[in-house]
Coordinates of C-alpha atoms and ligand atoms in Angstrom, one line a residue:
X8 CA -0.7 41.7 -5.3
X9 CA -3.0 38.9 -5.9
X10 CA 0.1 36.5 -6.3
X11 CA 1.6 37.4 -2.6
X12 CA -1.9 35.6 -1.6
X13 CA -1.1 32.3 -3.3
X14 CA 2.6 32.0 -2.3
X15 CA 5.2 33.5 -0.2
X16 CA 7.8 31.9 -2.8
X17 CA 9.4 35.1 -4.5
X18 CA 10.1 33.1 -7.5
X19 CA 6.5 31.6 -7.6
X20 CA 5.2 35.1 -7.3
X21 CA 7.0 36.2 -10.4
X22 CA 6.3 32.7 -12.5
X23 CA 2.6 33.4 -11.5
X24 CA 2.5 36.9 -12.9
X25 CA 3.7 35.2 -16.3
X26 CA 1.2 32.4 -16.3
X27 CA -1.5 35.1 -15.5
X28 CA -0.4 37.0 -18.6
X29 CA -0.1 34.2 -20.9
X30 CA -3.5 32.8 -19.7
X31 CA -2.2 29.6 -18.7
X32 CA -4.0 27.8 -16.0
X33 CA -2.4 26.8 -12.9
X34 CA -3.5 24.9 -9.8
X35 CA -4.3 28.2 -8.2
X36 CA -6.7 29.0 -10.9
X37 CA -8.4 25.5 -10.7
X38 CA -8.9 25.7 -7.2
X39 CA -10.5 28.9 -7.4
X40 CA -12.8 27.4 -10.3
X41 CA -13.7 24.4 -7.8
X42 CA -15.4 27.1 -5.2
X43 CA -17.3 26.3 -3.3
X44 CA -15.8 22.8 -2.6
X45 CA -18.5 20.3 -1.4
X46 CA -19.4 20.8 2.4
X47 CA -20.1 17.1 2.5
X48 CA -16.9 15.9 1.1
X49 CA -14.9 18.2 3.2
X50 CA -16.8 17.0 6.2
X51 CA -16.0 13.5 5.2
X52 CA -19.6 12.3 5.2
X53 CA -20.2 11.3 1.7
X54 CA -20.3 7.8 1.0
X55 CA -20.2 6.1 -2.6
X56 CA -19.0 2.5 -1.5
X57 CA -21.7 0.9 -3.1
X58 CA -24.2 1.2 -6.1
X59 CA -27.4 2.0 -3.9
X60 CA -25.4 5.5 -3.1
X61 CA -24.0 8.1 -3.3
X62 CA -25.5 8.9 0.2
X63 CA -24.7 11.6 2.3
X64 CA -25.2 12.9 5.9
X65 CA -26.7 16.2 6.7
X66 CA -24.8 17.5 9.5
X67 CA -27.7 19.7 10.8
X68 CA -30.6 17.4 10.5
X69 CA -32.4 14.7 8.3
X70 CA -31.2 12.1 6.8
X71 CA -28.7 10.9 9.6
X72 CA -27.9 7.4 8.2
X73 CA -27.0 6.3 4.4
X74 CA -29.3 3.7 2.3
X75 CA -27.6 1.0 4.2
X76 CA -27.9 2.7 7.7
X77 CA -24.1 3.6 7.7
X78 CA -24.5 7.0 10.2
X79 CA -22.0 9.9 9.9
X80 CA -19.2 8.3 12.5
X81 CA -19.0 4.9 10.1
X82 CA -18.8 6.7 7.0
X83 CA -16.0 9.2 8.2
X84 CA -14.1 6.4 9.8
X85 CA -14.5 4.3 6.7
X86 CA -13.5 7.3 4.5
X87 CA -10.5 7.8 6.7
X88 CA -9.5 4.0 6.7
X89 CA -9.2 4.1 2.8
X90 CA -7.5 7.3 2.5
X91 CA -4.9 5.7 5.0
X92 CA -4.6 2.7 2.9
X93 CA -4.0 4.6 -0.2
X94 CA -1.0 6.4 1.5
X95 CA 0.2 3.5 3.0
X96 CA -0.1 1.3 -0.3
X97 CA 1.8 4.1 -2.1
X98 CA 4.9 4.0 0.4
X99 CA 4.7 0.3 0.3
X100 CA 4.9 0.1 -3.5
X101 CA 7.7 2.7 -3.3
X102 CA 9.4 0.4 -0.9
X103 CA 8.8 -3.0 -3.3
X104 CA 10.7 -1.2 -6.0
X105 CA 13.9 -0.8 -4.0
X106 CA 13.7 -4.4 -2.8
X107 CA 12.9 -5.8 -6.1
X108 CA 16.0 -3.8 -6.9
X109 CA 18.2 -5.2 -4.3
X110 CA 16.8 -8.7 -5.0
X111 CA 18.0 -8.4 -8.7
X112 CA 21.3 -7.0 -7.8
X113 CA 22.1 -9.9 -5.8
X114 CA 21.4 -12.4 -8.6
X115 CA 23.7 -9.9 -10.8
X116 CA 20.9 -9.4 -13.3
X117 CA 20.9 -5.6 -13.4
X118 CA 23.4 -3.0 -13.7
X119 CA 23.2 -1.4 -10.0
X120 CA 25.5 -2.1 -7.3
X121 CA 25.5 -1.8 -3.6
X122 CA 27.0 1.3 -2.3
X123 CA 27.0 1.0 1.2
X124 CA 27.8 -2.4 2.3
X125 CA 28.0 -1.2 6.2
X126 CA 24.5 -0.4 5.9
X127 CA 23.8 -3.9 4.3
X128 CA 25.5 -5.6 7.1
X129 CA 23.7 -3.5 9.9
X130 CA 20.5 -4.2 8.1
X131 CA 21.0 -7.9 7.9
X132 CA 22.0 -8.4 11.7
X133 CA 19.2 -6.1 12.9
X134 CA 16.7 -8.0 10.6
X135 CA 18.3 -11.7 12.2
X136 CA 20.5 -12.6 9.2
X137 CA 23.8 -14.2 10.1
X138 CA 26.3 -12.2 7.7
X139 CA 29.7 -14.0 8.7
X140 CA 31.2 -15.6 6.1
X141 CA 28.8 -14.3 3.3
X142 CA 29.5 -12.3 0.3
X143 CA 27.5 -9.0 0.3
X144 CA 25.6 -10.6 -2.9
X145 CA 24.6 -13.4 -0.7
X146 CA 23.9 -11.0 2.3
X147 CA 21.8 -8.9 -0.2
X148 CA 19.9 -11.8 -1.3
X149 CA 18.7 -13.0 2.1
X150 CA 17.9 -9.0 3.2
X151 CA 15.6 -9.1 0.1
X152 CA 14.0 -12.2 1.1
X153 CA 13.1 -10.9 4.7
X154 CA 11.9 -7.6 2.9
X155 CA 9.7 -9.6 0.8
X156 CA 8.6 -11.3 3.6
X157 CA 7.2 -7.8 5.5
X158 CA 5.6 -7.2 2.3
X159 CA 3.8 -10.4 1.8
X160 CA 3.9 -12.0 4.8
X161 CA 0.3 -13.5 6.0
X162 CA 1.1 -14.4 9.5
X163 CA 2.8 -13.4 12.6
X164 CA 4.3 -10.1 13.3
X165 CA 5.9 -8.0 10.6
X166 CA 9.5 -8.5 10.3
X167 CA 10.7 -5.0 9.6
X168 CA 8.7 -3.8 12.5
X169 CA 9.7 -6.3 15.1
X170 CA 13.5 -5.8 14.0
X171 CA 13.3 -1.6 14.7
X172 CA 10.3 -0.9 16.6
X173 CA 10.7 -0.4 20.5
X174 CA 10.0 -3.0 22.8
X175 CA 7.5 -0.7 24.8
X176 CA 6.0 0.6 21.7
X177 CA 5.4 -3.2 20.4
X178 CA 3.9 -4.1 23.8
X179 CA 1.2 -1.3 23.4
X180 CA 0.4 -2.2 20.0
X181 CA 0.4 -5.8 20.7
X182 CA -2.0 -4.9 23.3
X183 CA -4.5 -3.1 21.3
X184 CA -4.3 -5.7 18.4
X185 CA -2.6 -3.5 16.0
X186 CA 0.3 -5.1 15.0
X187 CA 0.4 -5.7 10.9
X188 CA 0.8 -9.4 9.9
X189 CA 2.2 -8.4 6.1
X190 CA 1.6 -5.3 4.2
X191 CA -0.1 -6.3 1.4
X192 CA -2.3 -8.5 3.6
X193 CA -3.1 -5.3 5.6
X194 CA -4.1 -3.0 2.7
X195 CA -5.7 -5.4 1.0
X196 CA -8.0 -6.2 4.6
X197 CA -8.6 -2.3 4.8
X198 CA -10.3 -2.1 1.6
X199 CA -12.3 -5.3 2.2
X200 CA -13.1 -4.0 5.8
X201 CA -14.5 -0.7 4.4
X202 CA -16.5 -1.9 1.8
X203 CA -20.5 -2.0 2.0
X204 CA -21.8 -4.2 4.6
X205 CA -18.3 -5.1 6.3
X206 CA -17.2 -3.0 9.3
X207 CA -19.5 -0.1 10.7
X208 CA -17.7 0.0 14.2
X209 CA -15.9 3.4 14.2
X210 CA -13.4 2.4 16.9
X211 CA -12.5 -0.8 15.3
X212 CA -12.0 1.2 11.8
X213 CA -9.9 3.5 13.6
X214 CA -7.8 0.8 15.1
X215 CA -7.8 -0.7 11.4
X216 CA -6.1 3.0 10.8
X217 CA -3.5 2.7 13.2
X218 CA -2.5 -0.5 11.8
X219 CA -2.1 1.1 8.5
X220 CA -0.1 3.8 10.0
X221 CA 2.3 1.1 11.4
X222 CA 2.4 -0.8 8.0
X223 CA 3.5 2.6 6.3
X224 CA 6.0 3.4 8.9
X225 CA 7.9 0.1 8.6
X226 CA 6.9 -1.6 5.4
X227 CA 6.8 1.8 3.5
X228 CA 9.3 4.3 4.9
X229 CA 11.5 2.4 6.9
X230 CA 12.1 -0.8 4.2
X231 CA 12.7 1.8 1.6
X232 CA 15.0 4.0 3.2
X233 CA 17.1 1.0 4.4
X234 CA 17.2 -0.7 1.0
X235 CA 18.1 2.9 -0.9
X236 CA 20.5 3.7 1.3
X237 CA 22.1 0.1 0.7
X238 CA 21.8 0.6 -3.1
X239 CA 22.6 4.4 -3.5
X240 CA 24.8 5.1 -0.4
X241 CA 24.1 6.9 3.0
X242 CA 23.6 10.5 2.9
X243 CA 26.1 12.7 4.1
X244 CA 26.2 16.7 4.5
X245 CA 26.0 18.3 1.1
X246 CA 25.9 21.9 -0.1
X247 CA 23.7 23.1 -2.8
X248 CA 21.0 25.8 -3.7
X249 CA 17.3 25.8 -3.8
X250 CA 14.5 27.4 -5.9
X251 CA 13.8 28.1 -9.5
X252 CA 17.1 30.4 -10.0
X253 CA 18.8 26.7 -10.3
X254 CA 17.6 26.5 -13.8
X255 CA 19.9 27.7 -16.4
X256 CA 19.2 29.0 -19.6
X257 CA 22.5 28.3 -21.3
X258 CA 22.3 24.5 -20.2
X259 CA 19.8 21.5 -21.0
X260 CA 17.9 21.6 -18.0
X261 CA 16.3 18.2 -17.1
X262 CA 14.2 17.9 -14.3
X263 CA 13.4 14.8 -12.0
X264 CA 10.1 14.7 -10.4
X265 CA 8.2 11.9 -8.2
X266 CA 9.7 9.7 -5.6
X267 CA 11.4 6.5 -6.3
X268 CA 15.5 7.2 -7.2
X269 CA 16.0 4.2 -9.3
X270 CA 15.4 6.1 -12.3
X271 CA 16.6 9.6 -11.3
X272 CA 19.9 8.1 -10.2
X273 CA 20.5 6.4 -13.5
X274 CA 19.2 9.9 -15.5
X275 CA 21.6 11.7 -13.6
X276 CA 24.6 9.5 -14.3
X277 CA 23.5 9.9 -17.9
X278 CA 23.1 13.4 -17.7
X279 CA 27.1 13.3 -16.8
X280 CA 28.1 11.1 -19.3
X281 CA 26.2 12.7 -22.4
X282 CA 27.6 16.5 -21.5
X283 CA 29.8 16.4 -24.9
X284 CA 26.7 16.0 -26.9
X285 CA 24.9 18.4 -25.2
X286 CA 27.9 20.9 -25.6
X287 CA 27.9 20.0 -29.5
X288 CA 24.2 20.9 -29.6
X289 CA 25.3 24.4 -28.3
X290 CA 24.5 24.2 -24.6
X291 CA 27.0 24.7 -22.1
X292 CA 26.4 21.6 -20.5
X293 CA 23.3 19.5 -18.7
X294 CA 21.8 20.7 -15.7
X295 CA 19.7 18.6 -13.5
X296 CA 17.2 20.0 -11.0
X297 CA 14.9 18.2 -8.6
X298 CA 11.1 18.7 -7.6
X299 CA 9.3 16.9 -5.0
X300 CA 10.8 13.7 -3.4
X301 CA 12.8 12.3 -6.1
X302 CA 14.4 15.4 -6.3
X303 CA 15.0 15.3 -2.2
X304 CA 16.8 11.8 -3.0
X305 CA 19.2 13.0 -5.6
X306 CA 19.9 16.2 -3.4
X307 CA 20.6 14.2 -0.2
X308 CA 23.1 11.8 -2.0
X309 CA 24.5 13.6 -5.1
X310 CA 23.8 17.6 -4.1
X311 CA 21.4 18.0 -6.9
X312 CA 19.7 21.6 -6.4
X313 CA 15.8 21.2 -5.8
X314 CA 13.8 23.6 -8.4
X315 CA 10.8 23.7 -6.6
X316 CA 8.3 21.9 -4.3
X317 CA 5.0 20.6 -4.9
X318 CA 2.8 23.5 -5.8
X319 CA 5.5 25.0 -8.1
X320 CA 6.1 22.1 -10.5
X321 CA 3.8 24.0 -13.2
X322 CA 5.8 27.3 -12.7
X323 CA 8.9 25.4 -13.2
X324 CA 8.0 24.4 -16.8
X325 CA 6.4 28.3 -17.5
X326 CA 9.7 29.5 -17.3
X327 CA 10.2 28.0 -20.6
X328 CA 13.9 26.7 -19.5
X329 CA 12.9 23.2 -18.4
X330 CA 13.9 21.2 -21.5
X331 CA 12.6 17.8 -20.1
X332 CA 11.0 16.9 -17.0
X333 CA 10.9 13.1 -16.2
X334 CA 8.4 11.5 -13.6
X335 CA 8.1 8.5 -12.1
X336 CA 5.3 8.4 -9.2
X337 CA 3.2 10.4 -7.0
X338 CA 2.6 13.9 -6.3
X339 CA 2.6 14.6 -11.0
X340 CA -0.3 17.0 -11.4
X341 CA -1.8 15.9 -14.8
X342 CA -1.7 19.3 -15.4
X343 CA 2.0 19.3 -16.5
X344 CA 1.4 18.5 -20.3
X345 CA -0.8 21.3 -21.2
X346 CA 1.7 23.8 -19.3
X347 CA 4.7 22.3 -21.2
X348 CA 2.5 22.6 -24.4
X349 CA 1.9 26.2 -23.7
X350 CA 5.8 26.8 -23.0
X351 CA 8.4 24.6 -23.8
X352 CA 9.4 21.0 -22.8
X353 CA 9.0 17.5 -23.1
X354 CA 7.4 15.6 -20.4
X355 CA 8.4 11.8 -20.0
X356 CA 6.3 9.5 -18.0
X357 CA 8.2 6.1 -16.8
X358 CA 6.1 3.9 -14.5
X359 CA 3.4 1.5 -15.9
X360 CA 1.2 3.0 -13.3
X361 CA 1.7 6.7 -14.0
X362 CA 0.8 7.8 -17.3
X363 CA -0.4 11.4 -18.4
X364 CA -2.2 12.1 -21.4
X365 CA 0.1 14.2 -23.6
X366 CA 3.6 12.8 -22.1
X367 CA 5.9 10.7 -24.0
X368 CA 6.0 7.2 -22.2
X369 CA 9.4 5.5 -21.8
X370 CA 8.8 2.7 -19.9
X371 CA 11.4 2.1 -17.0
X372 CA 12.5 -1.4 -16.2
X373 CA 15.5 -2.3 -13.9
X374 CA 17.2 -4.4 -16.4
X375 CA 17.1 -1.7 -19.2
X376 CA 17.4 1.3 -16.8
X377 CA 20.5 2.3 -18.3
X378 CA 19.4 2.3 -22.1
X379 CA 16.1 4.3 -20.8
X380 CA 18.1 6.7 -19.0
X381 CA 20.5 7.4 -22.0
X382 CA 17.3 8.0 -24.1
X383 CA 15.8 10.2 -21.9
X384 CA 18.9 12.3 -21.6
X385 CA 19.2 12.3 -25.6
X386 CA 15.5 13.6 -25.8
X387 CA 16.3 16.3 -23.4
X388 CA 19.0 17.4 -25.8
X389 CA 16.6 17.2 -28.7
X390 CA 14.4 19.2 -27.0
X391 CA 16.8 21.9 -26.1
X392 CA 17.7 22.2 -29.6
X393 CA 14.0 22.6 -30.3
X394 CA 14.0 25.6 -27.6
X395 CA 14.9 28.1 -30.4
X396 CA 13.0 31.5 -29.8
X397 CA 10.9 30.5 -26.7
X398 CA 10.9 33.1 -24.4
X399 CA 12.9 32.0 -21.0
X400 CA 12.1 33.7 -17.4
X401 CA 14.2 32.2 -14.8
X402 CA 13.4 34.0 -11.5
X403 CA 17.0 35.2 -10.2
X404 CA 16.2 33.6 -7.0
X405 CA 17.9 30.8 -5.5
X406 CA 18.8 30.3 -1.6
X407 CA 22.0 28.3 -0.3
X408 CA 21.0 25.1 1.5
X409 CA 22.8 22.3 3.4
X410 CA 21.0 18.8 3.3
X411 CA 22.4 15.3 3.7
X412 CA 21.6 14.7 7.3
X413 CA 20.8 11.0 7.7
X414 CA 21.0 9.9 11.5
X415 CA 24.5 8.6 10.7
X416 CA 25.3 12.3 9.4
X417 CA 24.0 13.6 12.5
X418 CA 25.8 11.6 14.7
X419 CA 29.1 11.7 13.0
X420 CA 28.8 15.5 13.3
X421 CA 27.9 14.8 17.1
X422 CA 31.1 12.6 17.4
X423 CA 33.3 15.3 16.7
X424 CA 32.2 16.7 20.1
X425 CA 32.1 13.6 21.9
X426 CA 33.7 10.8 20.2
X427 CA 32.6 7.7 22.8
X428 CA 29.4 9.4 23.4
X429 CA 28.2 11.1 20.4
X430 CA 24.3 11.6 21.9
X431 CA 25.7 12.9 25.2
X432 CA 26.2 16.8 24.0
X433 CA 22.6 16.3 22.2
X434 CA 21.0 15.2 25.3
X435 CA 22.9 17.3 27.9
X436 CA 21.7 20.3 25.9
X437 CA 18.3 19.0 26.0
X438 CA 18.4 18.3 29.5
X439 CA 20.1 22.0 30.1
X440 CA 17.4 23.6 28.3
X441 CA 19.6 25.1 25.8
X442 CA 17.8 23.2 23.2
X443 CA 14.1 23.2 24.3
X444 CA 13.2 20.1 22.0
X445 CA 12.9 19.0 18.5
X446 CA 10.1 19.2 16.0
X447 CA 10.0 17.6 12.7
X448 CA 8.3 19.6 10.1
X449 CA 7.3 17.1 7.0
X450 CA 4.9 16.5 4.3
X451 CA 3.2 18.7 1.3
X452 CA 2.0 22.1 0.0
X453 CA -1.5 22.3 -0.2
X454 CA -3.2 25.1 -2.3
X455 CA -5.5 25.7 0.2
X456 CA -2.9 27.5 2.2
X457 CA -0.4 30.1 0.8
X458 CA 2.6 28.4 -0.5
X459 CA 5.4 27.5 2.1
X460 CA 3.7 30.1 4.5
X461 CA 2.9 27.5 7.3
X462 CA 6.0 25.8 7.1
X463 CA 8.1 28.7 7.3
X464 CA 6.4 30.8 9.6
X465 CA 6.1 28.0 12.0
X466 CA 9.6 27.3 11.7
X467 CA 10.7 30.7 12.7
X468 CA 8.7 30.9 15.7
X469 CA 10.1 27.1 16.8
X470 CA 14.1 28.2 16.0
X471 CA 13.5 31.6 18.1
X472 CA 12.5 29.4 21.0
X473 CA 15.4 27.2 21.0
X474 CA 13.6 24.1 19.2
X475 CA 15.7 22.3 16.7
X476 CA 13.8 21.4 13.7
X477 CA 14.4 18.5 11.4
X478 CA 12.8 18.4 8.0
X479 CA 11.8 16.2 5.1
X480 CA 9.5 16.3 1.9
X481 CA 8.2 19.5 0.5
X482 CA 8.3 21.3 3.9
X483 CA 12.2 20.9 3.4
X484 CA 12.1 22.7 0.1
X485 CA 9.8 25.5 1.6
X486 CA 12.6 25.9 4.3
X487 CA 15.2 25.6 2.2
X488 CA 13.7 28.1 -0.4
X489 CA 13.3 30.5 2.6
X490 CA 16.8 30.2 3.7
X491 CA 16.2 28.3 6.8
X492 CA 18.8 25.1 5.5
X493 CA 21.5 27.5 5.9
X494 CA 23.6 28.4 9.0
X495 CA 22.8 32.0 8.6
X496 CA 19.5 31.2 9.6
X497 CA 21.2 30.0 13.1
X498 CA 23.0 33.6 13.2
X499 CA 20.1 35.5 12.6
X500 CA 16.7 33.7 13.7
X501 CA 17.5 31.0 16.4
X502 CA 17.2 31.4 19.9
X503 CA 20.6 32.0 21.9
X504 CA 20.4 28.5 23.5
X505 CA 19.9 26.6 20.1
X506 CA 22.5 29.3 18.4
X507 CA 25.1 28.1 20.6
X508 CA 24.6 24.4 20.8
X509 CA 24.7 24.3 16.5
X510 CA 27.4 26.9 16.6
X511 CA 29.8 24.5 19.0
X512 CA 28.7 21.2 16.9
X513 CA 29.1 23.0 13.3
X514 CA 32.6 24.3 14.5
X515 CA 33.9 20.9 16.1
X516 CA 32.5 19.3 12.8
X517 CA 35.1 21.8 10.7
X518 CA 32.1 23.6 9.1
X519 CA 33.8 26.9 10.3
X520 CA 30.3 27.9 11.7
X521 CA 27.3 26.6 13.0
X522 CA 24.8 23.9 11.5
X523 CA 21.6 25.0 10.1
X524 CA 18.7 25.4 12.3
X525 CA 16.6 23.1 10.2
X526 CA 18.6 19.7 9.2
X527 CA 17.3 18.4 5.7
X528 CA 16.7 14.8 6.6
X529 CA 15.5 13.7 3.1
X530 CA 12.4 12.6 1.1
X531 CA 9.0 11.7 2.5
X532 CA 10.1 7.9 2.7
X533 CA 13.0 9.3 5.0
X534 CA 10.5 10.1 7.9
X535 CA 12.0 6.9 8.7
X536 CA 15.2 8.7 10.0
X537 CA 13.3 10.6 12.1
X538 CA 11.6 7.6 13.4
X539 CA 15.4 6.1 14.3
X540 CA 16.4 9.3 15.8
X541 CA 13.7 9.3 18.1
X542 CA 14.2 5.6 19.1
X543 CA 17.7 6.4 19.7
X544 CA 17.0 9.3 21.6
X545 CA 14.4 7.7 23.6
X546 CA 16.5 4.7 24.2
X547 CA 19.7 6.9 25.2
X548 CA 17.7 9.0 27.8
X549 CA 16.1 5.6 29.0
X550 CA 12.7 6.9 28.4
X551 CA 9.7 6.1 26.0
X552 CA 9.4 8.1 22.6
X553 CA 5.9 9.6 24.0
X554 CA 7.5 11.2 27.0
X555 CA 10.6 13.1 24.9
X556 CA 10.1 16.8 24.3
X557 CA 9.2 16.4 20.7
X558 CA 6.6 16.8 18.0
X559 CA 5.7 16.4 14.4
X560 CA 4.0 18.8 12.1
X561 CA 2.7 18.6 8.4
X562 CA 2.1 22.1 8.0
X563 CA 0.4 22.0 4.6
X564 CA -0.6 18.6 4.2
X565 CA -1.8 17.4 1.1
X566 CA -1.4 13.8 -0.1
X567 CA -3.2 10.5 1.5
X568 CA 0.8 10.0 2.5
X569 CA 0.9 12.7 4.8
X570 CA -1.9 11.0 6.7
X571 CA -0.7 7.8 7.0
X572 CA 2.6 9.2 7.9
X573 CA 1.2 11.2 10.6
X574 CA -0.9 8.2 11.8
X575 CA 2.3 6.0 12.1
X576 CA 4.1 9.1 14.3
X577 CA 0.9 9.1 16.5
X578 CA 1.3 5.4 17.1
X579 CA 5.0 6.0 18.2
X580 CA 3.8 8.7 20.6
X581 CA 4.4 11.8 18.9
X582 CA 2.1 14.8 19.2
X583 CA 1.5 15.5 15.8
X584 CA 0.6 19.0 14.4
X585 CA -1.8 19.1 11.1
X586 CA -2.2 22.4 9.5
X587 CA -5.3 21.5 8.0
X588 CA -8.1 19.1 9.2
X589 CA -8.6 16.0 7.2
X590 CA -11.9 15.1 5.7
X591 CA -13.4 13.9 9.3
X592 CA -14.9 16.8 10.9
X593 CA -18.4 15.2 10.1
X594 CA -17.9 12.7 13.2
X595 CA -17.4 14.3 16.6
X596 CA -16.9 10.8 17.8
X597 CA -13.9 10.3 15.3
X598 CA -12.4 13.9 15.5
X599 CA -12.5 13.7 19.1
X600 CA -10.9 10.3 19.4
X601 CA -7.8 11.3 16.8
X602 CA -7.2 14.7 18.5
X603 CA -7.9 13.9 22.1
X604 CA -8.8 10.1 23.4
X605 CA -6.1 8.3 21.6
X606 CA -3.4 10.0 23.6
X607 CA -4.3 7.7 26.5
X608 CA -3.7 4.5 24.1
X609 CA -0.6 5.6 22.1
X610 CA 0.5 8.5 24.0
X611 CA 0.4 10.7 20.8
X612 CA -2.5 12.6 19.1
X613 CA -3.3 14.9 16.3
X614 CA -3.4 18.5 16.7
X615 CA -5.0 20.9 14.0
X616 CA -4.3 24.5 14.0
X617 CA -4.1 26.7 10.8
X618 CA -2.8 29.6 12.3
X619 CA 1.1 29.3 12.4
X620 CA 1.8 31.4 15.4
X621 CA -0.9 29.6 17.4
X622 CA 0.5 26.3 16.2
X623 CA 3.9 27.1 17.4
X624 CA 2.4 28.0 20.8
X625 CA 0.6 24.8 20.9
X626 CA 3.8 23.0 20.0
X627 CA 6.0 24.7 22.4
X628 CA 3.3 24.3 25.3
X629 CA 3.4 20.5 24.6
X630 CA 7.2 20.3 24.4
X631 CA 7.3 22.4 28.0
X632 CA 4.5 19.8 29.5
X633 CA 6.9 17.0 28.4
X634 CA 9.8 18.6 29.8
X635 CA 8.2 19.2 33.0
X636 CA 6.8 15.6 33.3
X637 CA 10.7 14.5 32.8
X638 CA 11.8 17.1 35.6
X639 CA 13.3 19.1 33.4
Ligands
SF4_714 FE1 -24.8 4.5 0.8 FE2 -24.0 2.6 2.7 FE3 -23.7 2.4 -0.1 FE4 -22.6 4.0 1.3 S1 -22.2 1.8 1.6 S2 -23.0 4.4 -0.3 S3 -23.7 4.6 2.8 S4 -25.7 2.4 1.0
MSK715 S1 6.4 14.9 -2.7 S2 3.6 13.7 -0.6 S3 3.7 16.8 -1.7 S4 5.7 16.2 0.7 FE1 7.0 13.7 -1.1 FE2 5.8 16.6 -1.3 FE3 3.7 15.5 0.1 FE4 4.2 14.9 -2.5

């Protein structure tokens, strides 16, 4: 049963047997072919930042310095900062796409509209824009202008951070000198700072890393979420299904994969418009499913079912039922074209910075989004016609899920319990101990971990101990596939206190039963919603975020973005678990700072534990300590 060592997802297990029988390599095979992976790289003690290298430090002896004299601490800290800048740049670039769209909506240049005017007005006011007497396009123009200042400002304090971060945090960050000026400037500076012969001080480099975390949190996550809510609407609770069983052999299957919803929303629109053409081609219609975070975006707002998470993307293609996979940016395995060639389906890339050899490229632009989406959907119908006798193996695995829990939706549900004071029932139950605390599980799959195992085992342990879980990204996919985004999991797996609260709120909100024990808050950029919830909770309780009985966890982190998001969480004062260590263990100083000393400065720290039961115990211990400190 080798496949059960690779994944706990039953659909993925079935598909792995098929790819193995067909001799088609997947991410797991390539991981095996990479063994043993380089020890120097794993520890973070190799450097190739100049042409005198590559240099590597011997952790057990000589050499202790690279050619230029950089030691392990410098090299590890420098490499980490570069990774953080990489993750941050990805989210900031994503946010930029959304801001550019808002700017063009304001000038009437594109066929997108503002779906949530309330969010537009609320955002405008929060960032200091006077809205009285202005129409929504006028306000949108000013919001886009402010957002662009956050992205490209060169001095002062970054606007989106000043508008949203708690004052206590801003004071702490100001004292440490880590408040970013503008996103682009800080990302550029991190690249400069880590180049040969610039910064050799590990502490200074780590502080620059905190700055990257703040850029990611406010100019990446928060900015992208705010603008996407304005354009595409605020997520509200929605019912759907998760796992490969959402594909349907009788339909044209279109899979949207990547992160930015600007294209996927249009593709969805055109899939609905061209249903008749699909029927004329012999299909029963067009079925759209999602992978990774673009999948989460269209799930949150449109109920589109997620087919799988990061590690399952090749397996979706191996079903032979995907007629077209359209990708934008981030987390797209370059191998998707090989797998599609072995089975069936077109891969379509759309962004100038994300092309894959063997894929068709249909360039996406805001101005011609409709024409491009139409072309992509028509191509999917043509691809369906070519499916012919390709064997189709769709595992009969799908789980019912609930998603769409924006902060506004959560407060909406709570307001059914107490209309005047919606946070009161939540806080009262935390104080009474019915809810021990809250944990956000976020982030990816990583092939080094049995797919979904850490997410699922950790969360089962937490909810059994009355910890409310909120989830985003591929973590939410994993939990959805395992049935944890469904009210049945509350009845069957949650501790009695948590079950009672979720049942009371769910019934008051008219669900006829409990809320799920895990609330799906969205994509990776929607981690900003978690920041908003923590800020609101701390404000309500009159304490600082670092004092709340909460934690964050990336149980199976893979992407540099997981590191920059995690750094933002630590900067907010949150105890942040990682199921795998980043490449930092070659420096005791860096590892010690991030897992211990940083707590004195920021109130949060990283906690690394690969065993789910031990990780849950460590997180619960932390939550209990925080409760004790609050006198609870
Ligand atoms: Fe080697 Fe220093 Fe160049 Fe890095 S920067 S490759 S440690 S000489
Ligand atoms: S998609 S960044 S594997 S969560 Fe956001 Fe999943 Fe991680 Fe990509």
